[in-house]
mmCIF file of C-alpha atoms in Angstrom:
data_model
loop_
_atom_site.group_PDB
_atom_site.id
_atom_site.type_symbol
_atom_site.label_atom_id
_atom_site.label_comp_id
_atom_site.label_asym_id
_atom_site.label_seq_id
_atom_site.Cartn_x
_atom_site.Cartn_y
_atom_site.Cartn_z
ATOM 1 C CA UNK A 488 17.683 -4.524 -12.252
ATOM 2 C CA UNK A 489 19.482 -2.299 -14.755
ATOM 3 C CA UNK A 490 18.157 -1.290 -18.129
ATOM 4 C CA UNK A 491 20.808 -3.435 -19.865
ATOM 5 C CA UNK A 492 19.839 -6.519 -17.868
ATOM 6 C CA UNK A 493 16.178 -5.874 -18.599
ATOM 7 C CA UNK A 494 16.915 -5.666 -22.312
ATOM 8 C CA UNK A 495 18.911 -8.882 -22.252
ATOM 9 C CA UNK A 496 15.992 -10.792 -20.785
ATOM 10 C CA UNK A 497 13.629 -9.333 -23.379
ATOM 11 C CA UNK A 498 15.872 -10.483 -26.196
ATOM 12 C CA UNK A 499 16.343 -13.975 -24.809
ATOM 13 C CA UNK A 500 12.682 -14.766 -24.126
ATOM 14 C CA UNK A 501 9.396 -14.192 -25.936
ATOM 15 C CA UNK A 502 7.159 -11.437 -24.615
ATOM 16 C CA UNK A 503 4.717 -13.895 -23.046
ATOM 17 C CA UNK A 504 7.447 -15.180 -20.710
ATOM 18 C CA UNK A 505 9.516 -12.024 -20.233
ATOM 19 C CA UNK A 506 6.716 -9.560 -19.442
ATOM 20 C CA UNK A 507 5.444 -10.999 -16.141
ATOM 21 C CA UNK A 508 8.962 -11.796 -14.963
ATOM 22 C CA UNK A 509 10.106 -8.229 -15.564
ATOM 23 C CA UNK A 510 7.019 -6.371 -14.375
ATOM 24 C CA UNK A 511 5.163 -8.279 -11.652
ATOM 25 C CA UNK A 512 7.538 -7.181 -8.896
ATOM 26 C CA UNK A 513 6.535 -3.533 -9.287
ATOM 27 C CA UNK A 514 2.788 -3.922 -8.766
ATOM 28 C CA UNK A 515 2.736 -2.878 -5.103
ATOM 29 C CA UNK A 516 4.862 0.243 -5.516
ATOM 30 C CA UNK A 517 2.858 1.248 -8.580
ATOM 31 C CA UNK A 518 -0.304 0.900 -6.500
ATOM 32 C CA UNK A 519 1.235 3.266 -3.940
ATOM 33 C CA UNK A 520 2.132 5.683 -6.742
ATOM 34 C CA UNK A 521 -1.388 5.684 -8.157
ATOM 35 C CA UNK A 522 -2.800 6.049 -4.644
ATOM 36 C CA UNK A 523 -0.692 9.160 -4.029
ATOM 37 C CA UNK A 524 -1.917 10.546 -7.328
ATOM 38 C CA UNK A 525 -5.628 9.815 -6.817
ATOM 39 C CA UNK A 526 -6.226 9.557 -3.061
ATOM 40 C CA UNK A 527 -8.281 6.396 -3.646
ATOM 41 C CA UNK A 528 -7.056 2.856 -3.112
ATOM 42 C CA UNK A 529 -9.869 1.500 -5.284
ATOM 43 C CA UNK A 530 -8.995 3.857 -8.150
ATOM 44 C CA UNK A 531 -5.320 3.038 -7.667
ATOM 45 C CA UNK A 532 -5.877 -0.687 -8.127
ATOM 46 C CA UNK A 533 -7.926 -0.066 -11.284
ATOM 47 C CA UNK A 534 -5.271 2.284 -12.682
ATOM 48 C CA UNK A 535 -2.499 -0.206 -12.022
ATOM 49 C CA UNK A 536 -4.472 -2.763 -14.007
ATOM 50 C CA UNK A 537 -4.750 -0.243 -16.837
ATOM 51 C CA UNK A 538 -1.016 0.445 -16.566
ATOM 52 C CA UNK A 539 -0.162 -3.233 -16.980
ATOM 53 C CA UNK A 540 -2.586 -3.565 -19.873
ATOM 54 C CA UNK A 541 -0.977 -0.640 -21.705
ATOM 55 C CA UNK A 542 2.497 -1.925 -20.880
ATOM 56 C CA UNK A 543 1.651 -5.363 -22.237
ATOM 57 C CA UNK A 544 0.300 -3.907 -25.464
ATOM 58 C CA UNK A 545 3.456 -1.876 -26.025
ATOM 59 C CA UNK A 546 5.980 -4.360 -24.633
ATOM 60 C CA UNK A 547 7.227 -5.495 -28.022
ATOM 61 C CA UNK A 548 8.320 -1.927 -28.700
ATOM 62 C CA UNK A 549 10.169 -1.516 -25.395
ATOM 63 C CA UNK A 550 13.796 -0.902 -26.360
ATOM 64 C CA UNK A 551 15.401 -0.834 -22.934
ATOM 65 C CA UNK A 552 16.433 2.814 -23.066
ATOM 66 C CA UNK A 553 15.287 3.075 -19.458
ATOM 67 C CA UNK A 554 14.726 0.450 -16.801
ATOM 68 C CA UNK A 555 11.449 -1.471 -16.821
ATOM 69 C CA UNK A 556 10.609 0.214 -13.508
ATOM 70 C CA UNK A 557 11.014 3.704 -14.969
ATOM 71 C CA UNK A 558 9.040 2.694 -18.059
ATOM 72 C CA UNK A 559 6.152 1.405 -15.913
ATOM 73 C CA UNK A 560 6.125 4.565 -13.789
ATOM 74 C CA UNK A 561 5.928 6.700 -16.906
ATOM 75 C CA UNK A 562 2.920 4.729 -18.092
ATOM 76 C CA UNK A 563 1.260 4.750 -14.660
ATOM 77 C CA UNK A 564 1.729 8.503 -14.237
ATOM 78 C CA UNK A 565 0.115 9.271 -17.565
ATOM 79 C CA UNK A 566 -2.688 6.794 -16.898
ATOM 80 C CA UNK A 567 -3.390 8.680 -13.657
ATOM 81 C CA UNK A 568 -3.264 12.082 -15.338
ATOM 82 C CA UNK A 569 -5.781 10.939 -17.931
ATOM 83 C CA UNK A 570 -8.063 9.518 -15.231
ATOM 84 C CA UNK A 571 -7.880 12.732 -13.203
ATOM 85 C CA UNK A 572 -8.961 15.020 -16.053
ATOM 86 C CA UNK A 573 -12.125 16.805 -15.017
ATOM 87 C CA UNK A 574 -12.265 15.034 -11.651
ATOM 88 C CA UNK A 575 -12.703 16.793 -8.322
ATOM 89 C CA UNK A 576 -9.937 16.412 -5.789
ATOM 90 C CA UNK A 577 -10.407 14.092 -2.818
ATOM 91 C CA UNK A 578 -10.312 16.123 0.422
ATOM 92 C CA UNK A 579 -10.751 15.421 4.101
ATOM 93 C CA UNK A 580 -13.170 17.673 6.040
ATOM 94 C CA UNK A 581 -10.253 19.800 7.280
ATOM 95 C CA UNK A 582 -9.449 20.583 3.648
ATOM 96 C CA UNK A 583 -12.837 22.111 2.833
ATOM 97 C CA UNK A 584 -11.859 25.511 4.231
ATOM 98 C CA UNK A 585 -14.546 25.730 6.926
ATOM 99 C CA UNK A 586 -13.635 26.518 10.548
ATOM 100 C CA UNK A 587 -13.714 23.854 13.231
ATOM 101 C CA UNK A 588 -17.199 22.773 14.298
ATOM 102 C CA UNK A 589 -18.729 22.813 17.742
ATOM 103 C CA UNK A 590 -19.460 19.396 19.268
ATOM 104 C CA UNK A 591 -23.015 20.585 19.899
ATOM 105 C CA UNK A 592 -23.704 21.284 16.222
ATOM 106 C CA UNK A 593 -25.927 18.956 14.261
ATOM 107 C CA UNK A 594 -23.888 16.505 12.209
ATOM 108 C CA UNK A 595 -24.085 17.081 8.465
ATOM 109 C CA UNK A 596 -22.779 14.705 5.842
ATOM 110 C CA UNK A 597 -22.252 14.960 2.105
ATOM 111 C CA UNK A 598 -22.351 12.163 -0.425
ATOM 112 C CA UNK A 599 -21.615 14.632 -3.222
ATOM 113 C CA UNK A 600 -17.985 15.080 -2.168
ATOM 114 C CA UNK A 601 -15.555 12.421 -3.337
ATOM 115 C CA UNK A 602 -13.625 11.846 -0.123
ATOM 116 C CA UNK A 603 -10.027 10.809 0.383
ATOM 117 C CA UNK A 604 -9.693 7.109 1.217
ATOM 118 C CA UNK A 605 -7.256 5.408 3.583
ATOM 119 C CA UNK A 606 -4.964 2.722 2.178
ATOM 120 C CA UNK A 607 -4.232 -0.716 3.731
ATOM 121 C CA UNK A 608 -0.504 -1.095 4.312
ATOM 122 C CA UNK A 609 -0.188 -4.477 2.545
ATOM 123 C CA UNK A 610 -1.392 -2.905 -0.717
ATOM 124 C CA UNK A 611 0.954 0.087 -0.725
ATOM 125 C CA UNK A 612 3.966 -0.793 1.452
ATOM 126 C CA UNK A 613 7.135 -1.828 -0.347
ATOM 127 C CA UNK A 614 9.031 -5.036 0.208
ATOM 128 C CA UNK A 615 12.452 -3.486 0.760
ATOM 129 C CA UNK A 616 14.651 -4.814 3.552
ATOM 130 C CA UNK A 617 16.511 -1.500 3.851
ATOM 131 C CA UNK A 618 15.282 0.394 6.967
ATOM 132 C CA UNK A 619 15.840 3.819 5.385
ATOM 133 C CA UNK A 620 13.837 2.825 2.304
ATOM 134 C CA UNK A 621 11.032 1.427 4.456
ATOM 135 C CA UNK A 622 10.793 4.688 6.422
ATOM 136 C CA UNK A 623 10.784 6.782 3.232
ATOM 137 C CA UNK A 624 8.040 4.635 1.696
ATOM 138 C CA UNK A 625 5.867 4.924 4.804
ATOM 139 C CA UNK A 626 6.324 8.682 5.007
ATOM 140 C CA UNK A 627 5.226 9.107 1.398
ATOM 141 C CA UNK A 628 1.860 7.404 2.017
ATOM 142 C CA UNK A 629 1.054 9.119 5.335
ATOM 143 C CA UNK A 630 -2.552 10.297 5.375
ATOM 144 C CA UNK A 631 -1.664 13.964 5.926
ATOM 145 C CA UNK A 632 0.851 13.918 3.082
ATOM 146 C CA UNK A 633 -1.550 12.249 0.637
ATOM 147 C CA UNK A 634 -4.310 14.658 1.711
ATOM 148 C CA UNK A 635 -2.007 17.610 1.045
ATOM 149 C CA UNK A 636 -1.134 16.222 -2.395
ATOM 150 C CA UNK A 637 -4.814 16.328 -3.351
ATOM 151 C CA UNK A 638 -4.742 20.136 -3.124
ATOM 152 C CA UNK A 639 -2.259 20.286 -6.005
ATOM 153 C CA UNK A 640 -3.302 20.318 -9.662
ATOM 154 C CA UNK A 641 -2.757 16.867 -11.125
ATOM 155 C CA UNK A 642 0.383 17.692 -13.109
ATOM 156 C CA UNK A 643 1.980 19.498 -10.155
ATOM 157 C CA UNK A 644 1.119 16.460 -8.067
ATOM 158 C CA UNK A 645 2.841 14.198 -10.578
ATOM 159 C CA UNK A 646 5.934 16.404 -10.708
ATOM 160 C CA UNK A 647 6.268 16.526 -6.929
ATOM 161 C CA UNK A 648 5.845 12.768 -6.533
ATOM 162 C CA UNK A 649 8.306 11.945 -9.307
ATOM 163 C CA UNK A 650 10.903 14.442 -8.082
ATOM 164 C CA UNK A 651 10.561 14.285 -4.282
ATOM 165 C CA UNK A 652 9.275 10.762 -3.655
ATOM 166 C CA UNK A 653 10.865 8.800 -6.494
ATOM 167 C CA UNK A 654 13.902 11.118 -6.750
ATOM 168 C CA UNK A 655 13.785 11.377 -10.528
ATOM 169 C CA UNK A 656 15.901 13.981 -12.283
ATOM 170 C CA UNK A 657 14.112 16.969 -13.771
ATOM 171 C CA UNK A 658 15.067 15.733 -17.232
ATOM 172 C CA UNK A 659 13.462 12.327 -16.529
ATOM 173 C CA UNK A 660 10.252 13.960 -15.329
ATOM 174 C CA UNK A 661 10.201 16.233 -18.373
ATOM 175 C CA UNK A 662 10.518 13.205 -20.624
ATOM 176 C CA UNK A 663 7.754 11.323 -18.820
ATOM 177 C CA UNK A 664 5.338 14.259 -18.980
ATOM 178 C CA UNK A 665 6.316 15.489 -22.449
ATOM 179 C CA UNK A 666 7.313 18.917 -21.183
ATOM 180 C CA UNK A 667 10.468 20.942 -20.505
ATOM 181 C CA UNK A 668 12.839 20.897 -17.544
ATOM 182 C CA UNK A 669 12.013 24.547 -16.909
ATOM 183 C CA UNK A 670 8.316 23.696 -16.681
ATOM 184 C CA UNK A 671 9.084 20.816 -14.320
ATOM 185 C CA UNK A 672 11.155 23.042 -12.028
ATOM 186 C CA UNK A 673 8.469 25.722 -12.040
ATOM 187 C CA UNK A 674 5.736 23.198 -11.204
ATOM 188 C CA UNK A 675 7.843 21.751 -8.395
ATOM 189 C CA UNK A 676 8.406 25.192 -6.904
ATOM 190 C CA UNK A 677 4.676 25.927 -6.918
ATOM 191 C CA UNK A 678 3.916 22.509 -5.411
ATOM 192 C CA UNK A 679 6.407 23.090 -2.596
ATOM 193 C CA UNK A 680 4.805 26.450 -1.839
ATOM 194 C CA UNK A 681 1.364 24.840 -1.595
ATOM 195 C CA UNK A 682 2.602 22.060 0.698
ATOM 196 C CA UNK A 683 4.331 24.629 2.897
ATOM 197 C CA UNK A 684 0.935 26.256 3.493
ATOM 198 C CA UNK A 685 -0.412 22.885 4.601
ATOM 199 C CA UNK A 686 2.524 22.568 7.027
ATOM 200 C CA UNK A 687 3.173 18.953 6.129
ATOM 201 C CA UNK A 688 6.115 17.077 4.684
ATOM 202 C CA UNK A 689 7.227 13.486 4.368
ATOM 203 C CA UNK A 690 9.286 13.637 7.548
ATOM 204 C CA UNK A 691 7.054 15.415 10.068
ATOM 205 C CA UNK A 692 5.640 12.329 11.786
ATOM 206 C CA UNK A 693 7.069 9.439 13.763
ATOM 207 C CA UNK A 694 7.128 6.173 11.849
ATOM 208 C CA UNK A 695 7.676 3.605 14.597
ATOM 209 C CA UNK A 696 5.836 2.498 17.721
ATOM 210 C CA UNK A 697 7.954 2.169 20.830
ATOM 211 C CA UNK A 698 6.666 0.275 23.901
ATOM 212 C CA UNK A 699 5.294 3.477 25.449
ATOM 213 C CA UNK A 700 3.204 4.262 22.349
ATOM 214 C CA UNK A 701 1.997 0.668 22.146
ATOM 215 C CA UNK A 702 0.893 0.837 25.792
ATOM 216 C CA UNK A 703 -0.904 4.119 25.118
ATOM 217 C CA UNK A 704 -2.767 2.547 22.201
ATOM 218 C CA UNK A 705 -3.844 -0.334 24.426
ATOM 219 C CA UNK A 706 -5.301 2.217 26.844
ATOM 220 C CA UNK A 707 -6.940 4.039 23.926
ATOM 221 C CA UNK A 708 -8.777 0.891 22.822
ATOM 222 C CA UNK A 709 -9.823 0.149 26.402
ATOM 223 C CA UNK A 710 -11.068 3.729 26.868
ATOM 224 C CA UNK A 711 -13.462 3.394 23.919
ATOM 225 C CA UNK A 712 -14.657 0.013 25.199
ATOM 226 C CA UNK A 713 -15.392 1.594 28.573
ATOM 227 C CA UNK A 714 -16.480 4.871 26.959
ATOM 228 C CA UNK A 715 -14.154 6.603 29.392
ATOM 229 C CA UNK A 716 -14.247 10.138 28.018
ATOM 230 C CA UNK A 717 -11.741 11.483 30.525
ATOM 231 C CA UNK A 718 -9.239 8.803 29.569
ATOM 232 C CA UNK A 719 -9.731 9.464 25.843
ATOM 233 C CA UNK A 720 -9.241 13.206 26.326
ATOM 234 C CA UNK A 721 -6.087 12.529 28.329
ATOM 235 C CA UNK A 722 -4.540 10.655 25.411
ATOM 236 C CA UNK A 723 -5.204 13.456 22.910
ATOM 237 C CA UNK A 724 -2.874 16.388 22.378
ATOM 238 C CA UNK A 725 -4.354 19.726 23.472
ATOM 239 C CA UNK A 726 -4.651 20.769 19.813
ATOM 240 C CA UNK A 727 -5.809 17.383 18.487
ATOM 241 C CA UNK A 728 -8.024 17.230 15.398
ATOM 242 C CA UNK A 729 -10.884 14.813 14.792
ATOM 243 C CA UNK A 730 -12.604 14.454 11.411
ATOM 244 C CA UNK A 731 -14.979 11.834 10.084
ATOM 245 C CA UNK A 732 -15.907 11.802 6.404
ATOM 246 C CA UNK A 733 -18.556 11.840 4.965
ATOM 247 C CA UNK A 734 -19.527 14.202 7.807
ATOM 248 C CA UNK A 735 -18.335 17.626 6.723
ATOM 249 C CA UNK A 736 -17.505 19.029 10.159
ATOM 250 C CA UNK A 737 -14.202 18.672 11.940
ATOM 251 C CA UNK A 738 -13.270 19.268 15.556
ATOM 252 C CA UNK A 739 -10.252 20.821 17.198
ATOM 253 C CA UNK A 740 -9.021 20.470 20.773
ATOM 254 C CA UNK A 741 -9.062 17.516 23.130
ATOM 255 C CA UNK A 742 -11.956 18.807 25.234
ATOM 256 C CA UNK A 743 -14.236 19.445 22.241
ATOM 257 C CA UNK A 744 -13.418 16.015 20.827
ATOM 258 C CA UNK A 745 -14.272 14.469 24.175
ATOM 259 C CA UNK A 746 -17.645 16.243 24.204
ATOM 260 C CA UNK A 747 -18.285 15.097 20.639
ATOM 261 C CA UNK A 748 -17.702 11.441 21.552
ATOM 262 C CA UNK A 749 -19.680 11.801 24.772
ATOM 263 C CA UNK A 750 -22.760 13.425 23.255
ATOM 264 C CA UNK A 751 -22.845 12.449 19.568
ATOM 265 C CA UNK A 752 -21.546 8.877 19.610
ATOM 266 C CA UNK A 753 -24.463 6.410 20.009
ATOM 267 C CA UNK A 754 -22.447 3.737 21.818
ATOM 268 C CA UNK A 755 -22.271 3.329 25.569
ATOM 269 C CA UNK A 756 -20.093 1.290 27.902
ATOM 270 C CA UNK A 757 -18.982 -2.018 26.317
ATOM 271 C CA UNK A 758 -20.614 -1.096 23.017
ATOM 272 C CA UNK A 759 -17.494 -0.166 21.000
ATOM 273 C CA UNK A 760 -14.787 -2.777 20.546
ATOM 274 C CA UNK A 761 -11.879 -2.069 18.224
ATOM 275 C CA UNK A 762 -9.869 -4.385 15.975
ATOM 276 C CA UNK A 763 -6.356 -3.257 15.089
ATOM 277 C CA UNK A 764 -4.984 -2.809 11.587
ATOM 278 C CA UNK A 765 -2.638 -0.365 9.867
ATOM 279 C CA UNK A 766 -3.383 2.271 7.250
ATOM 280 C CA UNK A 767 -1.044 4.634 5.440
ATOM 281 C CA UNK A 768 1.825 3.447 7.600
ATOM 282 C CA UNK A 769 -0.094 4.497 10.727
ATOM 283 C CA UNK A 770 -1.948 2.680 13.508
ATOM 284 C CA UNK A 771 -5.594 2.190 12.631
ATOM 285 C CA UNK A 772 -8.647 0.524 14.141
ATOM 286 C CA UNK A 773 -11.938 -0.792 12.920
ATOM 287 C CA UNK A 774 -14.457 0.367 15.521
ATOM 288 C CA UNK A 775 -17.591 -1.763 15.819
ATOM 289 C CA UNK A 776 -20.940 -0.818 17.372
ATOM 290 C CA UNK A 777 -23.193 -3.142 19.384
ATOM 291 C CA UNK A 778 -26.451 -4.054 17.640
ATOM 292 C CA UNK A 779 -29.862 -4.895 19.177
ATOM 293 C CA UNK A 780 -29.085 -8.637 18.943
ATOM 294 C CA UNK A 781 -25.856 -8.147 20.912
ATOM 295 C CA UNK A 782 -23.446 -8.586 18.004
ATOM 296 C CA UNK A 783 -21.165 -5.814 16.747
ATOM 297 C CA UNK A 784 -21.316 -4.258 13.265
ATOM 298 C CA UNK A 785 -18.731 -2.028 11.525
ATOM 299 C CA UNK A 786 -19.124 1.614 12.527
ATOM 300 C CA UNK A 787 -16.040 3.490 11.374
ATOM 301 C CA UNK A 788 -12.342 3.034 10.643
ATOM 302 C CA UNK A 789 -10.013 5.244 12.648
ATOM 303 C CA UNK A 790 -6.565 6.211 11.315
ATOM 304 C CA UNK A 791 -4.411 7.713 14.050
ATOM 305 C CA UNK A 792 -1.518 10.151 13.844
ATOM 306 C CA UNK A 793 0.679 10.196 16.941
ATOM 307 C CA UNK A 794 2.849 12.960 18.336
ATOM 308 C CA UNK A 795 5.070 12.010 21.193
ATOM 309 C CA UNK A 796 3.035 9.754 23.428
ATOM 310 C CA UNK A 797 -0.378 11.143 22.448
ATOM 311 C CA UNK A 798 -2.868 11.109 19.585
ATOM 312 C CA UNK A 799 -2.618 14.226 17.464
ATOM 313 C CA UNK A 800 -5.134 13.470 14.731
ATOM 314 C CA UNK A 801 -7.937 10.981 14.147
ATOM 315 C CA UNK A 802 -9.548 10.438 10.766
ATOM 316 C CA UNK A 803 -12.643 8.312 11.359
ATOM 317 C CA UNK A 804 -13.933 7.043 8.020
ATOM 318 C CA UNK A 805 -17.643 6.176 8.131
ATOM 319 C CA UNK A 806 -17.588 3.729 5.247
ATOM 320 C CA UNK A 807 -18.438 0.119 6.218
ATOM 321 C CA UNK A 808 -17.019 -1.121 2.898
ATOM 322 C CA UNK A 809 -13.558 -0.205 4.152
ATOM 323 C CA UNK A 810 -13.690 -3.052 6.662
ATOM 324 C CA UNK A 811 -13.556 -5.594 3.840
ATOM 325 C CA UNK A 812 -10.833 -3.598 2.089
ATOM 326 C CA UNK A 813 -8.730 -3.818 5.238
ATOM 327 C CA UNK A 814 -9.492 -7.490 5.828
ATOM 328 C CA UNK A 815 -11.446 -6.748 9.006
ATOM 329 C CA UNK A 816 -14.307 -8.998 10.146
ATOM 330 C CA UNK A 817 -17.753 -8.242 8.759
ATOM 331 C CA UNK A 818 -19.108 -8.506 12.311
ATOM 332 C CA UNK A 819 -18.068 -9.492 15.817
ATOM 333 C CA UNK A 820 -19.977 -11.932 18.044
ATOM 334 C CA UNK A 821 -21.816 -10.767 21.126
ATOM 335 C CA UNK A 822 -19.227 -12.433 23.366
ATOM 336 C CA UNK A 823 -16.297 -10.741 21.648
ATOM 337 C CA UNK A 824 -13.458 -10.029 24.070
ATOM 338 C CA UNK A 825 -11.560 -6.770 23.637
ATOM 339 C CA UNK A 826 -7.866 -7.518 23.023
ATOM 340 C CA UNK A 827 -4.828 -5.387 23.601
ATOM 341 C CA UNK A 828 -5.480 -3.295 20.513
ATOM 342 C CA UNK A 829 -1.803 -2.738 19.631
ATOM 343 C CA UNK A 830 -1.081 -2.934 15.899
#
C-alpha cells in the first residue's frame, strides 16, 4: 500500500475504523523486527504492543508523508532502543568468549545472564507468497544471525537491520533515528566489521529441507530415542558445535558432543522422544525426558543448523516454558510412539 493510498483511507474514515485496517497486517513483521533488536520473543511481543499503543495515540497526527509500514517501523525501532537502554545483551554460550568445554567438565549454569531466546516461526515469519521474500525473511531471523546482532550496540543494531534487512535508504534511517546520513553510514560500516568477525551473514545457511535432509532428521530423532551415540556422532559435522543455555559451557567437535550426550545426559534408551517444530526458520525439536511414572516431561528445545546433509550446530535451550511458547505438549504419555520427526 502506498503512502497516498494510506492517506486516502485516513481521510475517508474515522481513526477508530482506519487504524486497525491500516496497521494490523504488519504485526507479525514488526514482531520479527523487535525480536532481531532484542533477541527475546517475549520482549518482542511486549514491544510490539507498545508500538501499536504509541501509534494509536499519534494516529490523528499521521500525515501520510511515509507509508504506514515505514511509520510503524520508525516507532517500533525507537521503542526498542528505549527498552534496550542500560540492558545487557542476550548471548549464547559461544558468545561469552570462553574456550570450548570438555565433556568431562562439571556442568555450570548461570541465571544471572539474560540469554538469547529462540523464536517460533509462526510469530516471526512473514506471509509473503514471493519465494525470494520468504527466503530473505527466514535468513534474517536465523539463530546465528540474531545472536551476532546482539554483539552490536543497540543503535548499530538498528542501523544494520534497517539498512540491510529492510533495505531502507541511509536518509530514511537517519530520519528514523534523528541523526545524520554520515552517522548512519559510519555505524553501518562498524556493524559490518563486527559481523565479519562473527563469520555470519544472512545468506550463509541453507533455508530448505530436501528429501535427503528430511531423512537425516528422521534418523536423528530415532538416534536420540535409541540413545545411539555412534549414530548421533555420524550425523554431526566434524566441527559441530553444541551449546545449551543456561549452562555456560559449549562443546566443539562431533566426538566431544557424543561423549557429552553419552555421559552427561540422564536419559537412556527409549527415554528421550522428540516432537518436531520450527524455530528461527530452522528445524527444531522439543526433547522430552521419561519420568519415574513413565510419562515424558519437557527437557530442552533443540534448534538445529544444517550444513550439507549433517548437523552443524545445536542450540539446546533448557527452558521448559519454551514448550508452551512453541505450542508443544506439556507432557507426553508413557505409551507415546516416536514419529518420523521431520518438521
